[in-house]
Structure formats: structure tokens, C-alpha cells
mmCIF file of C-alpha atoms and ligand atoms in Angstrom:
data_model
loop_
_atom_site.group_PDB
_atom_site.id
_atom_site.type_symbol
_atom_site.label_atom_id
_atom_site.label_comp_id
_atom_site.label_asym_id
_atom_site.label_seq_id
_atom_site.Cartn_x
_atom_site.Cartn_y
_atom_site.Cartn_z
ATOM 1 C CA MET M 19 38.855 47.228 -175.671
ATOM 2 C CA ILE M 20 38.321 43.549 -175.422
ATOM 3 C CA PRO M 21 34.698 42.491 -175.242
ATOM 4 C CA LYS M 22 33.589 40.825 -172.089
ATOM 5 C CA VAL M 23 32.455 37.345 -172.140
ATOM 6 C CA ARG M 24 28.804 37.255 -170.801
ATOM 7 C CA LYS M 25 27.381 33.785 -172.207
ATOM 8 C CA ALA M 26 28.198 30.273 -171.805
ATOM 9 C CA VAL M 27 27.068 27.593 -174.050
ATOM 10 C CA PHE M 28 26.696 24.166 -172.949
ATOM 11 C CA PRO M 29 26.156 21.481 -175.702
ATOM 12 C CA ALA M 30 24.214 18.612 -174.234
ATOM 13 C CA ALA M 31 22.979 16.811 -177.190
ATOM 14 C CA GLY M 32 25.343 14.086 -177.722
ATOM 15 C CA LEU M 33 24.389 10.410 -178.093
ATOM 16 C CA GLY M 34 26.312 9.454 -175.023
ATOM 17 C CA THR M 35 27.209 6.099 -176.344
ATOM 18 C CA ARG M 36 29.797 5.273 -173.970
ATOM 19 C CA PHE M 37 27.360 5.330 -171.173
ATOM 20 C CA LEU M 38 24.646 3.177 -172.337
ATOM 21 C CA PRO M 39 22.173 2.230 -171.323
ATOM 22 C CA ALA M 40 21.838 4.922 -168.641
ATOM 23 C CA THR M 41 22.021 7.431 -171.442
ATOM 24 C CA LYS M 42 18.991 5.753 -173.703
ATOM 25 C CA ALA M 43 16.760 8.070 -172.380
ATOM 26 C CA MET M 44 18.367 10.718 -170.448
ATOM 27 C CA PRO M 45 21.421 12.972 -171.481
ATOM 28 C CA LYS M 46 24.520 12.116 -169.774
ATOM 29 C CA GLU M 47 24.716 15.704 -168.634
ATOM 30 C CA MET M 48 21.856 14.653 -166.098
ATOM 31 C CA LEU M 49 23.962 11.844 -164.475
ATOM 32 C CA PRO M 50 24.452 12.593 -160.706
ATOM 33 C CA LEU M 51 27.888 13.107 -159.434
ATOM 34 C CA VAL M 52 26.965 12.401 -155.793
ATOM 35 C CA ASP M 53 23.890 14.408 -155.524
ATOM 36 C CA LYS M 54 24.027 16.994 -158.425
ATOM 37 C CA PRO M 55 23.795 16.336 -162.367
ATOM 38 C CA LEU M 56 26.971 16.746 -163.988
ATOM 39 C CA ILE M 57 25.666 19.779 -166.004
ATOM 40 C CA GLN M 58 25.101 21.550 -162.766
ATOM 41 C CA TYR M 59 28.839 21.257 -161.824
ATOM 42 C CA GLY M 60 29.523 23.127 -165.033
ATOM 43 C CA ILE M 61 27.102 25.658 -164.441
ATOM 44 C CA GLU M 62 28.367 26.468 -161.030
ATOM 45 C CA GLU M 63 31.995 26.697 -162.615
ATOM 46 C CA ALA M 64 30.697 29.398 -165.175
ATOM 47 C CA ILE M 65 28.812 31.226 -162.174
ATOM 48 C CA GLN M 66 32.191 31.416 -160.076
ATOM 49 C CA SER M 67 33.800 32.474 -163.576
ATOM 50 C CA GLY M 68 31.569 35.357 -163.535
ATOM 51 C CA ILE M 69 29.007 34.143 -166.399
ATOM 52 C CA HIS M 70 25.377 33.887 -165.731
ATOM 53 C CA ASN M 71 23.927 33.752 -169.252
ATOM 54 C CA ILE M 72 23.531 30.177 -170.126
ATOM 55 C CA VAL M 73 22.785 28.556 -173.185
ATOM 56 C CA ILE M 74 21.891 24.853 -173.322
ATOM 57 C CA VAL M 75 21.875 22.909 -176.505
ATOM 58 C CA THR M 76 19.663 20.098 -176.171
ATOM 59 C CA GLY M 77 18.694 16.936 -177.909
ATOM 60 C CA ARG M 78 16.919 14.034 -176.592
ATOM 61 C CA GLY M 79 15.874 13.928 -172.920
ATOM 62 C CA LYS M 80 15.381 17.656 -173.095
ATOM 63 C CA SER M 81 12.678 18.065 -170.362
ATOM 64 C CA ALA M 82 15.070 16.591 -167.639
ATOM 65 C CA ILE M 83 17.681 19.498 -168.169
ATOM 66 C CA GLU M 84 14.721 22.117 -168.558
ATOM 67 C CA ASP M 85 13.004 20.686 -165.482
ATOM 68 C CA HIS M 86 15.925 20.682 -163.506
ATOM 69 C CA PHE M 87 16.739 24.485 -163.821
ATOM 70 C CA ASP M 88 13.086 25.315 -163.541
ATOM 71 C CA VAL M 89 11.062 26.019 -160.579
ATOM 72 C CA SER M 90 9.441 23.166 -159.042
ATOM 73 C CA PHE M 91 6.410 24.627 -157.149
ATOM 74 C CA GLU M 92 5.215 21.202 -156.056
ATOM 75 C CA LEU M 93 8.395 20.148 -154.744
ATOM 76 C CA GLU M 94 9.055 23.409 -152.972
ATOM 77 C CA HIS M 95 5.915 23.401 -151.344
ATOM 78 C CA LEU M 96 6.278 19.745 -149.978
ATOM 79 C CA LEU M 97 9.684 20.878 -148.717
ATOM 80 C CA GLU M 98 8.272 23.846 -147.070
ATOM 81 C CA LEU M 99 5.497 21.961 -145.479
ATOM 82 C CA ARG M 100 8.032 19.100 -144.060
ATOM 83 C CA GLN M 101 10.640 22.195 -142.960
ATOM 84 C CA LYS M 102 13.348 20.955 -144.615
ATOM 85 C CA THR M 103 14.987 24.109 -145.079
ATOM 86 C CA GLU M 104 18.310 23.281 -146.390
ATOM 87 C CA THR M 105 16.825 21.021 -149.019
ATOM 88 C CA LEU M 106 14.508 23.642 -150.095
ATOM 89 C CA GLN M 107 17.390 26.359 -150.265
ATOM 90 C CA ALA M 108 19.330 23.787 -152.492
ATOM 91 C CA VAL M 109 16.430 23.318 -154.744
ATOM 92 C CA ARG M 110 15.806 26.863 -154.826
ATOM 93 C CA GLN M 111 19.310 28.138 -155.603
ATOM 94 C CA ILE M 112 19.298 25.977 -158.729
ATOM 95 C CA SER M 113 16.466 27.740 -160.459
ATOM 96 C CA ASP M 114 17.593 31.182 -159.147
ATOM 97 C CA MET M 115 21.177 30.801 -160.291
ATOM 98 C CA ILE M 116 21.005 31.288 -163.887
ATOM 99 C CA ASP M 117 19.318 33.117 -166.977
ATOM 100 C CA VAL M 118 19.079 30.080 -169.107
ATOM 101 C CA ALA M 119 18.091 29.533 -172.882
ATOM 102 C CA TYR M 120 17.634 26.509 -174.597
ATOM 103 C CA VAL M 121 18.225 25.576 -178.435
ATOM 104 C CA ARG M 122 17.521 22.153 -179.830
ATOM 105 C CA GLN M 123 20.093 20.037 -182.002
ATOM 106 C CA LYS M 124 17.729 17.651 -183.612
ATOM 107 C CA GLU M 125 20.257 15.269 -184.964
ATOM 108 C CA ALA M 126 23.773 14.622 -183.083
ATOM 109 C CA LEU M 127 25.910 15.824 -186.072
ATOM 110 C CA GLY M 128 29.007 16.603 -183.903
ATOM 111 C CA LEU M 129 30.299 19.236 -181.451
ATOM 112 C CA GLY M 130 30.916 21.869 -183.911
ATOM 113 C CA HIS M 131 27.134 21.417 -185.369
ATOM 114 C CA ALA M 132 25.772 21.796 -181.687
ATOM 115 C CA ILE M 133 28.003 24.998 -181.129
ATOM 116 C CA LEU M 134 26.789 26.532 -184.327
ATOM 117 C CA ARG M 135 23.036 25.945 -183.389
ATOM 118 C CA ALA M 136 23.747 28.531 -180.363
ATOM 119 C CA LYS M 137 24.725 31.245 -182.867
ATOM 120 C CA ASP M 138 21.367 33.189 -182.712
ATOM 121 C CA LEU M 139 21.353 33.158 -178.988
ATOM 122 C CA VAL M 140 24.820 34.330 -178.656
ATOM 123 C CA GLY M 141 25.153 36.991 -181.482
ATOM 124 C CA PRO M 142 28.332 38.814 -182.485
ATOM 125 C CA GLU M 143 30.159 38.189 -178.855
ATOM 126 C CA PRO M 144 32.681 36.239 -177.442
ATOM 127 C CA PHE M 145 31.564 33.010 -175.274
ATOM 128 C CA ALA M 146 32.434 30.181 -173.383
ATOM 129 C CA ALA M 147 31.728 26.627 -174.350
ATOM 130 C CA VAL M 148 31.711 23.906 -171.333
ATOM 131 C CA LEU M 149 31.484 20.316 -172.187
ATOM 132 C CA SER M 150 29.786 19.152 -168.801
ATOM 133 C CA ASP M 151 31.159 15.568 -169.123
ATOM 134 C CA ASP M 152 34.610 17.055 -168.428
ATOM 135 C CA VAL M 153 34.407 17.678 -164.887
ATOM 136 C CA ILE M 154 37.286 19.629 -163.589
ATOM 137 C CA ASP M 155 38.044 20.212 -159.890
ATOM 138 C CA ALA M 156 40.363 23.175 -159.700
ATOM 139 C CA PRO M 157 41.279 25.925 -157.327
ATOM 140 C CA VAL M 158 40.519 28.473 -159.665
ATOM 141 C CA PRO M 159 37.699 27.434 -161.987
ATOM 142 C CA CYS M 160 38.911 26.206 -165.071
ATOM 143 C CA LEU M 161 36.908 28.777 -167.317
ATOM 144 C CA ARG M 162 38.276 31.518 -165.094
ATOM 145 C CA GLN M 163 41.675 30.467 -165.973
ATOM 146 C CA LEU M 164 40.953 30.724 -169.565
ATOM 147 C CA LEU M 165 38.988 33.952 -168.977
ATOM 148 C CA ASP M 166 42.214 35.763 -167.624
ATOM 149 C CA VAL M 167 44.055 34.681 -170.484
ATOM 150 C CA TYR M 168 41.158 35.827 -173.018
ATOM 151 C CA ASP M 169 41.026 39.159 -171.125
ATOM 152 C CA PHE M 170 44.740 39.819 -171.923
ATOM 153 C CA TYR M 171 44.789 38.605 -175.693
ATOM 154 C CA GLY M 172 41.208 39.206 -176.974
ATOM 155 C CA CYS M 173 41.522 35.700 -178.838
ATOM 156 C CA SER M 174 39.771 32.098 -178.535
ATOM 157 C CA VAL M 175 41.516 30.333 -175.568
ATOM 158 C CA LEU M 176 41.328 26.460 -175.293
ATOM 159 C CA ALA M 177 42.183 24.351 -172.014
ATOM 160 C CA LEU M 178 44.784 21.871 -172.561
ATOM 161 C CA MET M 179 46.175 19.074 -170.518
ATOM 162 C CA GLU M 180 49.080 16.710 -171.078
ATOM 163 C CA VAL M 181 47.716 13.155 -172.061
ATOM 164 C CA PRO M 182 49.928 10.068 -172.382
ATOM 165 C CA ARG M 183 50.636 9.225 -175.905
ATOM 166 C CA GLU M 184 48.825 6.026 -175.758
ATOM 167 C CA ALA M 185 45.574 7.924 -174.921
ATOM 168 C CA ILE M 186 46.084 10.907 -177.203
ATOM 169 C CA SER M 187 43.942 9.499 -180.213
ATOM 170 C CA ALA M 188 40.658 9.849 -178.040
ATOM 171 C CA TYR M 189 41.278 13.690 -178.162
ATOM 172 C CA GLY M 190 41.700 16.891 -180.191
ATOM 173 C CA VAL M 191 45.160 17.681 -180.076
ATOM 174 C CA VAL M 192 47.245 20.956 -180.890
ATOM 175 C CA ALA M 193 50.514 21.681 -182.077
ATOM 176 C CA ALA M 194 51.602 24.760 -179.823
ATOM 177 C CA GLU M 195 54.560 26.493 -178.388
ATOM 178 C CA PRO M 196 54.360 28.089 -174.669
ATOM 179 C CA VAL M 197 54.388 32.035 -174.327
ATOM 180 C CA SER M 198 54.137 32.398 -170.774
ATOM 181 C CA HIS M 199 53.986 30.915 -167.292
ATOM 182 C CA GLY M 200 51.331 32.725 -165.571
ATOM 183 C CA GLU M 201 49.117 32.568 -162.572
ATOM 184 C CA SER M 202 46.669 30.462 -164.839
ATOM 185 C CA GLY M 203 49.220 28.146 -165.785
ATOM 186 C CA THR M 204 51.233 27.800 -168.854
ATOM 187 C CA VAL M 205 49.928 29.636 -171.815
ATOM 188 C CA PHE M 206 50.686 28.409 -175.420
ATOM 189 C CA ARG M 207 50.058 29.863 -178.838
ATOM 190 C CA VAL M 208 48.377 27.445 -181.196
ATOM 191 C CA HIS M 209 49.756 26.594 -184.497
ATOM 192 C CA ASP M 210 47.610 23.781 -185.597
ATOM 193 C CA LEU M 211 44.781 21.295 -184.536
ATOM 194 C CA VAL M 212 43.982 17.831 -185.163
ATOM 195 C CA GLU M 213 40.790 15.727 -184.223
ATOM 196 C CA LYS M 214 41.687 12.391 -182.781
ATOM 197 C CA PRO M 215 45.004 11.789 -184.588
ATOM 198 C CA LYS M 216 46.925 8.160 -184.335
ATOM 199 C CA ALA M 217 49.554 8.179 -181.653
ATOM 200 C CA GLU M 218 52.222 8.523 -184.164
ATOM 201 C CA ASP M 219 50.613 11.441 -186.105
ATOM 202 C CA ALA M 220 49.866 13.547 -182.953
ATOM 203 C CA PRO M 221 51.683 16.917 -183.023
ATOM 204 C CA SER M 222 52.089 17.005 -179.265
ATOM 205 C CA ASN M 223 50.677 15.340 -176.148
ATOM 206 C CA LEU M 224 48.637 18.433 -175.417
ATOM 207 C CA ALA M 225 44.780 17.426 -175.524
ATOM 208 C CA ILE M 226 42.072 19.867 -175.628
ATOM 209 C CA ILE M 227 39.753 19.671 -172.684
ATOM 210 C CA GLY M 228 36.113 20.590 -172.718
ATOM 211 C CA ARG M 229 36.402 24.347 -171.821
ATOM 212 C CA TYR M 230 36.741 26.897 -174.291
ATOM 213 C CA ILE M 231 36.442 30.775 -174.716
ATOM 214 C CA LEU M 232 35.489 31.358 -178.280
ATOM 215 C CA THR M 233 35.018 34.426 -180.342
ATOM 216 C CA PRO M 234 32.089 34.992 -182.475
ATOM 217 C CA GLU M 235 34.203 34.429 -186.120
ATOM 218 C CA VAL M 236 34.243 30.789 -184.964
ATOM 219 C CA PHE M 237 30.547 30.445 -186.085
ATOM 220 C CA ASP M 238 31.443 31.278 -189.692
ATOM 221 C CA ALA M 239 34.509 28.914 -189.376
ATOM 222 C CA ILE M 240 32.313 26.058 -188.446
ATOM 223 C CA GLU M 241 29.649 26.956 -191.065
ATOM 224 C CA THR M 242 32.482 26.350 -193.645
ATOM 225 C CA THR M 243 33.833 23.448 -192.201
ATOM 226 C CA PRO M 244 32.621 20.058 -194.014
ATOM 227 C CA PRO M 245 31.753 16.893 -191.872
ATOM 228 C CA GLY M 246 34.894 15.192 -190.905
ATOM 229 C CA ARG M 247 35.801 12.486 -188.462
ATOM 230 C CA GLY M 248 32.511 10.043 -188.076
ATOM 231 C CA GLY M 249 30.590 12.244 -190.513
ATOM 232 C CA GLU M 250 30.424 14.796 -187.721
ATOM 233 C CA ILE M 251 31.106 18.292 -187.899
ATOM 234 C CA GLN M 252 33.952 18.720 -185.578
ATOM 235 C CA LEU M 253 34.704 21.876 -183.342
ATOM 236 C CA THR M 254 38.615 20.790 -183.955
ATOM 237 C CA ASP M 255 38.346 21.356 -187.581
ATOM 238 C CA GLY M 256 36.301 24.560 -187.115
ATOM 239 C CA LEU M 257 39.025 25.699 -184.988
ATOM 240 C CA ARG M 258 41.371 25.064 -187.479
ATOM 241 C CA HIS M 259 39.656 27.036 -190.077
ATOM 242 C CA LEU M 260 39.413 29.976 -187.548
ATOM 243 C CA LEU M 261 43.084 29.648 -186.899
ATOM 244 C CA ARG M 262 43.851 30.942 -190.721
ATOM 245 C CA SER M 263 42.221 34.435 -189.796
ATOM 246 C CA ARG M 264 42.613 34.624 -186.056
ATOM 247 C CA PRO M 265 45.285 33.601 -183.524
ATOM 248 C CA ILE M 266 44.271 30.888 -180.954
ATOM 249 C CA TYR M 267 45.791 30.425 -177.504
ATOM 250 C CA GLY M 268 45.662 27.397 -175.155
ATOM 251 C CA VAL M 269 45.980 27.279 -171.173
ATOM 252 C CA LYS M 270 47.573 24.089 -169.549
ATOM 253 C CA PHE M 271 45.193 24.973 -166.621
ATOM 254 C CA GLU M 272 45.462 23.859 -163.047
ATOM 255 C CA GLY M 273 43.319 21.323 -161.872
ATOM 256 C CA LYS M 274 42.316 17.792 -162.018
ATOM 257 C CA ARG M 275 39.866 16.748 -164.713
ATOM 258 C CA PHE M 276 37.770 13.638 -164.813
ATOM 259 C CA ASP M 277 36.306 12.417 -168.076
ATOM 260 C CA ALA M 278 32.781 11.689 -166.497
ATOM 261 C CA GLY M 279 31.211 10.620 -169.930
ATOM 262 C CA ASP M 280 33.201 7.508 -169.568
ATOM 263 C CA LYS M 281 32.349 4.731 -166.848
ATOM 264 C CA LEU M 282 35.645 4.559 -165.255
ATOM 265 C CA GLY M 283 36.103 8.266 -165.351
ATOM 266 C CA PHE M 284 32.753 8.955 -163.906
ATOM 267 C CA LEU M 285 33.281 6.084 -160.922
ATOM 268 C CA GLN M 286 36.577 8.064 -160.251
ATOM 269 C CA ALA M 287 34.845 11.413 -159.985
ATOM 270 C CA THR M 288 32.347 9.980 -157.785
ATOM 271 C CA VAL M 289 34.994 8.661 -155.256
ATOM 272 C CA GLU M 290 36.884 11.761 -155.208
ATOM 273 C CA PHE M 291 34.034 13.930 -155.091
ATOM 274 C CA ALA M 292 32.127 12.116 -152.123
ATOM 275 C CA LEU M 293 35.528 11.905 -150.170
ATOM 276 C CA LYS M 294 35.792 15.671 -150.465
ATOM 277 C CA ARG M 295 32.065 16.359 -148.990
ATOM 278 C CA GLN M 296 31.798 17.223 -145.618
ATOM 279 C CA ASP M 297 28.793 15.486 -144.946
ATOM 280 C CA LEU M 298 29.746 12.288 -146.621
ATOM 281 C CA GLY M 299 33.542 11.949 -146.745
ATOM 282 C CA GLY M 300 34.319 10.494 -143.210
ATOM 283 C CA ALA M 301 31.593 7.830 -143.547
ATOM 284 C CA PHE M 302 32.312 6.871 -147.077
ATOM 285 C CA ARG M 303 36.183 6.888 -146.378
ATOM 286 C CA ASP M 304 35.639 4.602 -143.334
ATOM 287 C CA TYR M 305 33.417 2.077 -146.050
ATOM 288 C CA LEU M 306 36.276 2.324 -148.481
ATOM 289 C CA ARG M 307 38.831 1.374 -145.783
ATOM 290 C CA SER M 308 36.271 -1.598 -144.748
ATOM 291 C CA LEU M 309 36.718 -3.109 -148.059
ATOM 292 C CA GLY M 310 40.391 -3.806 -147.455
ATOM 293 C CA LEU M 311 41.253 -3.697 -151.191
HETATM 294 P P1 LIG X 8 31.294 13.526 -176.799
HETATM 295 O O1 LIG X 8 32.370 13.647 -177.743
HETATM 296 O O2 LIG X 8 31.586 12.903 -175.424
HETATM 297 O O3 LIG X 8 30.090 12.602 -177.517
HETATM 298 O O4 LIG X 8 30.485 14.872 -176.911
HETATM 299 P P2 LIG X 8 28.715 11.958 -177.180
HETATM 300 O O5 LIG X 8 27.955 11.741 -178.115
HETATM 301 O O6 LIG X 8 27.865 13.052 -175.930
HETATM 302 O O7 LIG X 8 29.154 10.813 -176.267
HETATM 303 P P3 LIG X 8 29.756 9.406 -176.554
HETATM 304 O O8 LIG X 8 31.219 9.733 -177.039
HETATM 305 O O9 LIG X 8 28.953 8.857 -177.827
HETATM 306 O O10 LIG X 8 29.741 8.412 -175.376
HETATM 307 C C1 LIG X 8 31.333 15.933 -176.110
HETATM 308 C C2 LIG X 8 30.118 17.090 -176.017
HETATM 309 O O11 LIG X 8 29.562 17.562 -176.795
HETATM 310 C C3 LIG X 8 27.967 17.063 -176.908
HETATM 311 C C4 LIG X 8 27.849 16.255 -176.026
HETATM 312 O O12 LIG X 8 26.680 16.448 -175.278
HETATM 313 C C5 LIG X 8 29.041 16.558 -175.111
HETATM 314 O O13 LIG X 8 28.827 17.519 -174.046
HETATM 315 N N1 LIG X 8 27.611 16.952 -178.091
HETATM 316 C C6 LIG X 8 28.261 15.858 -179.015
HETATM 317 C C7 LIG X 8 26.602 17.569 -178.874
HETATM 318 O O14 LIG X 8 25.806 18.489 -178.191
HETATM 319 N N2 LIG X 8 26.114 17.181 -180.029
HETATM 320 C C8 LIG X 8 26.713 16.144 -180.847
HETATM 321 O O15 LIG X 8 26.229 16.049 -182.050
HETATM 322 C C9 LIG X 8 27.875 15.615 -180.412
#
């Protein structure tokens, strides 16, 4: 029987240099998209996909993340006194939402290294990994789309997106062939992976986006992976190792992805998420129109 995915790892220890100075003292995962930090969108996606066991890999600014998912007695008491029932509910929901554990990555030695830090907390079972600066607006949560494919093959599954050639060198890229077109988008069998290739060397236009289902063998694969690009231990290189012994699949998921770790991507996500909000959308649309762009 294919083991169930119960845990999701959220690496949140990167330096976030593309978003400085905002990320000097605060992890980029805490940047608010309308009124919720990026990481909360990712965690809500995990919950909607049926995963409630969360492991967050933290670096600097760890207390902001921990406090966000903790109970805040003082704040709740004040909201209660002021009879702000809806806000109180929203605040309580966050701490009630998940069972969360934290592990520290002392130095930002790469995404592969961050995932490896979660090895003891995850144990010998498959898990999801979510990079919460990739915000995905989808009819079916992206992680759920990946889980559906995992439930069929029982192998690691990566989220894939077509990217224009000129932008491909910012991503991990796969060589892959389509194996089926199902409800969860097109499924690919991955034959090779390369981190941030030059456009002319890219094996395809299919980029790896920050959602993964990983089988526990990935930990051994990362452990034997030497530092790659930028001296960091890259998850893509670890997956390449894994590919020698296990098949890997990819899903060209349905949905719209925003790179919220990048200033322009973050602004685009802010505008689109605000426009979709029932309480803000109308007024915000009127405001944008009034700019007469
Ligand atoms: P990025 O590739 O976006 O790197 O990380 P970064 O350092 O966070 O940001 P920039 O590029 O300097 O602006 C992708 C994900 O991996 C995590 C990040 O927190 C983010 O969720 N990460 C990256 C770690 O947890 N540790 C690392 O050493 C590197």
C-alpha cells in the first residue's frame, strides 16, 4: 500500500535578498499579502489538501513565525473585550489550524540543506515541501493536485510550469515526457533535472515550482549531494541523485503562480488577491480605475 502523506515541510530560512531591506530582520515568508503572511497561504493550502502536520524550517526572524502560529492571549483578550468577534475568530483560527514543529537552519546553505534539517521530524515517511514565496491560486489546491498523482504512483512528484525561454535560467528545469493527461493537469515522467541552466542548455521549458511530494529516500540523496550552484546544497541536485534509484514524476498543475519572493511578483499577487476579496475588491477596483492608467 502507498503510504499516506501526513506532513508538510516549509523551508523559511532563506536570506530573501531579492526583497531587501524588508527581509533584513523578518523572513520573507512573513510578508503580508493583503492581510495574511505568505506562509499562511501555504499552510492553508496544505490543510485544504488534507495535511495538518507542519514542520517549519526557520532561520533569522524565527520568533515572528512562531508568534504568528502561537496563541496570543493578550490580543485575544483585548479583541474579546472590544467585541471584535470576526477578527477574534480569524486570529484564533491560525493557532487552532495546525500542529506545528520548528527546526532551525543556522546558516542558509541552500534549499536542499533546509529540507535535510527536517529529516528527524519527518522520519521515514513521504512528505510535502512547500516554498511559501510561490503563491498559487488554483481551483484545486496545487498540493492536492500533486498528492493525487502521488497516490497513484507512490513516487516523488514535482510541480511544473511552462516558463518562457528567456526566464528559464532562474529555475530548476526538468527533462520529461508526458505520461497522462488527467484531472490534475498533465503528468510527466522526469528523466533529468538541472538547476538554473543557461537558456541554451535548458532541457525543456518546464520549470520546477515550489511544491513537492517527496519520498523519504530524498534525505539520503541530499546527504550525498555536494554543494552546487552558489556553494549551496541544491534540492534539484539531490533530486537528480534520487532519480538514479527512484522514478520521479511531475505535474503541470492547473492554477496561477506568483513569485512573491520577487518585488514585481509580490505586487502582482497583492493586486490580484485584493481584487478577489469580497470585502475589498470593489473599492480597490474603483481605486485602480481612478488611476486612469
Ligand atoms: P530562494 O531561492 O527564494 O532563496 O529560496 P532566498 O534566499 O529565500 O531568497 P533570495 O533569492 O535571496 O531573494 C526558496 C525557498 O527556500 C528557502 C527559502 O526560505 C524559500 O522558502 N530556503 C532557501 C531555506 O530555507 N534555506 C536556504 O538556505 C535557502
